[in-house]
CSV table of C-alpha atoms in Angstrom, one decimal:
chain,number,residue,atom,x,y,z
A,24,UNK,CA,-19.1,157.9,90.4
A,25,UNK,CA,-19.4,158.4,94.1
A,26,UNK,CA,-17.0,156.9,96.7
A,27,UNK,CA,-18.9,154.6,98.9
A,28,UNK,CA,-16.1,153.1,101.0
A,29,UNK,CA,-12.5,154.1,101.8
A,30,UNK,CA,-9.5,152.5,103.5
A,31,UNK,CA,-7.0,155.0,104.9
A,32,UNK,CA,-7.4,158.7,105.3
A,33,UNK,CA,-8.7,161.4,102.9
A,34,UNK,CA,-5.2,162.7,102.2
A,35,UNK,CA,-3.7,159.4,101.1
A,36,UNK,CA,-6.3,156.6,100.8
A,37,UNK,CA,-5.0,153.0,100.5
A,38,UNK,CA,-8.1,151.9,98.7
A,39,UNK,CA,-11.4,153.3,97.5
A,40,UNK,CA,-14.5,151.6,96.2
A,41,UNK,CA,-16.7,153.5,93.8
A,42,UNK,CA,-20.5,152.9,93.4
A,43,UNK,CA,-20.0,151.8,89.8
A,44,UNK,CA,-18.1,148.7,90.9
A,45,UNK,CA,-14.6,150.0,90.6
A,46,UNK,CA,-12.0,149.5,93.3
A,47,UNK,CA,-8.8,151.6,93.2
A,48,UNK,CA,-5.8,150.5,95.2
A,49,UNK,CA,-2.8,152.8,95.9
A,50,UNK,CA,0.4,151.5,94.2
A,51,UNK,CA,3.3,150.6,96.5
A,52,UNK,CA,5.6,149.7,93.6
A,53,UNK,CA,7.9,151.6,91.3
A,54,UNK,CA,6.4,153.1,88.2
A,55,UNK,CA,7.8,151.6,85.0
A,56,UNK,CA,7.3,153.7,81.8
A,57,UNK,CA,5.0,152.0,79.3
A,58,UNK,CA,3.6,149.5,81.9
A,59,UNK,CA,0.3,149.1,83.6
A,60,UNK,CA,-0.4,148.1,87.2
A,61,UNK,CA,-3.4,145.9,87.7
A,62,UNK,CA,-4.0,144.3,91.0
A,63,UNK,CA,-7.1,142.2,90.0
A,64,UNK,CA,-10.5,142.4,88.4
A,65,UNK,CA,-13.7,141.3,90.1
A,66,UNK,CA,-16.6,139.7,88.4
A,67,UNK,CA,-20.0,139.5,90.0
A,68,UNK,CA,-21.9,136.4,88.8
A,69,UNK,CA,-25.3,134.8,89.5
A,70,UNK,CA,-23.8,131.6,90.7
A,71,UNK,CA,-20.2,131.6,92.1
A,72,UNK,CA,-20.0,127.8,92.2
A,73,UNK,CA,-20.9,127.4,88.6
A,74,UNK,CA,-18.5,130.1,87.5
A,75,UNK,CA,-15.7,128.4,89.4
A,76,UNK,CA,-16.5,125.0,87.9
A,77,UNK,CA,-16.3,126.5,84.4
A,78,UNK,CA,-13.1,128.4,85.3
A,79,UNK,CA,-11.5,125.1,86.5
A,80,UNK,CA,-11.6,123.9,82.9
A,81,UNK,CA,-8.7,126.3,82.2
A,82,UNK,CA,-5.3,126.4,83.7
A,83,UNK,CA,-6.0,128.3,86.9
A,84,UNK,CA,-4.7,128.4,90.4
A,85,UNK,CA,-6.3,129.9,93.5
A,86,UNK,CA,-5.0,132.2,96.1
A,87,UNK,CA,-4.9,131.6,99.9
A,88,UNK,CA,-7.5,134.3,100.3
A,89,UNK,CA,-10.2,131.9,99.1
A,90,UNK,CA,-11.3,129.6,96.2
A,91,UNK,CA,-13.1,132.6,94.6
A,92,UNK,CA,-9.7,134.2,93.9
A,93,UNK,CA,-8.4,132.6,90.8
A,94,UNK,CA,-5.3,133.3,88.8
A,95,UNK,CA,-5.1,132.5,85.1
A,96,UNK,CA,-1.9,130.9,83.7
A,97,UNK,CA,-0.6,134.3,82.4
A,98,UNK,CA,-1.0,136.0,85.7
A,99,UNK,CA,-4.4,137.8,85.6
A,100,UNK,CA,-6.1,137.6,89.1
A,101,UNK,CA,-9.9,137.5,89.1
A,102,UNK,CA,-12.1,137.7,92.2
A,103,UNK,CA,-15.5,136.0,91.7
A,104,UNK,CA,-18.3,137.4,93.9
A,105,UNK,CA,-22.1,136.8,93.9
A,106,UNK,CA,-24.3,139.4,92.4
A,107,UNK,CA,-25.9,141.7,95.0
């Protein structure tokens, strides 16, 4: 996959976006053996409003960034965006 956007410099990027839809974010935390760091996942959907209405049936909360940033009750953060 090709990098199509980068935040930061080439030596130590803060974030990169790959053309396959993957966004990688530099970890600022401490590494814990056997654990996994996951900032969030992003889903592109045909209709954001419909997806959010369906998600609201489950125990979710939203982030201050916007109503399209939802958090499931066990902590998984999902960003909902329209298909391009």
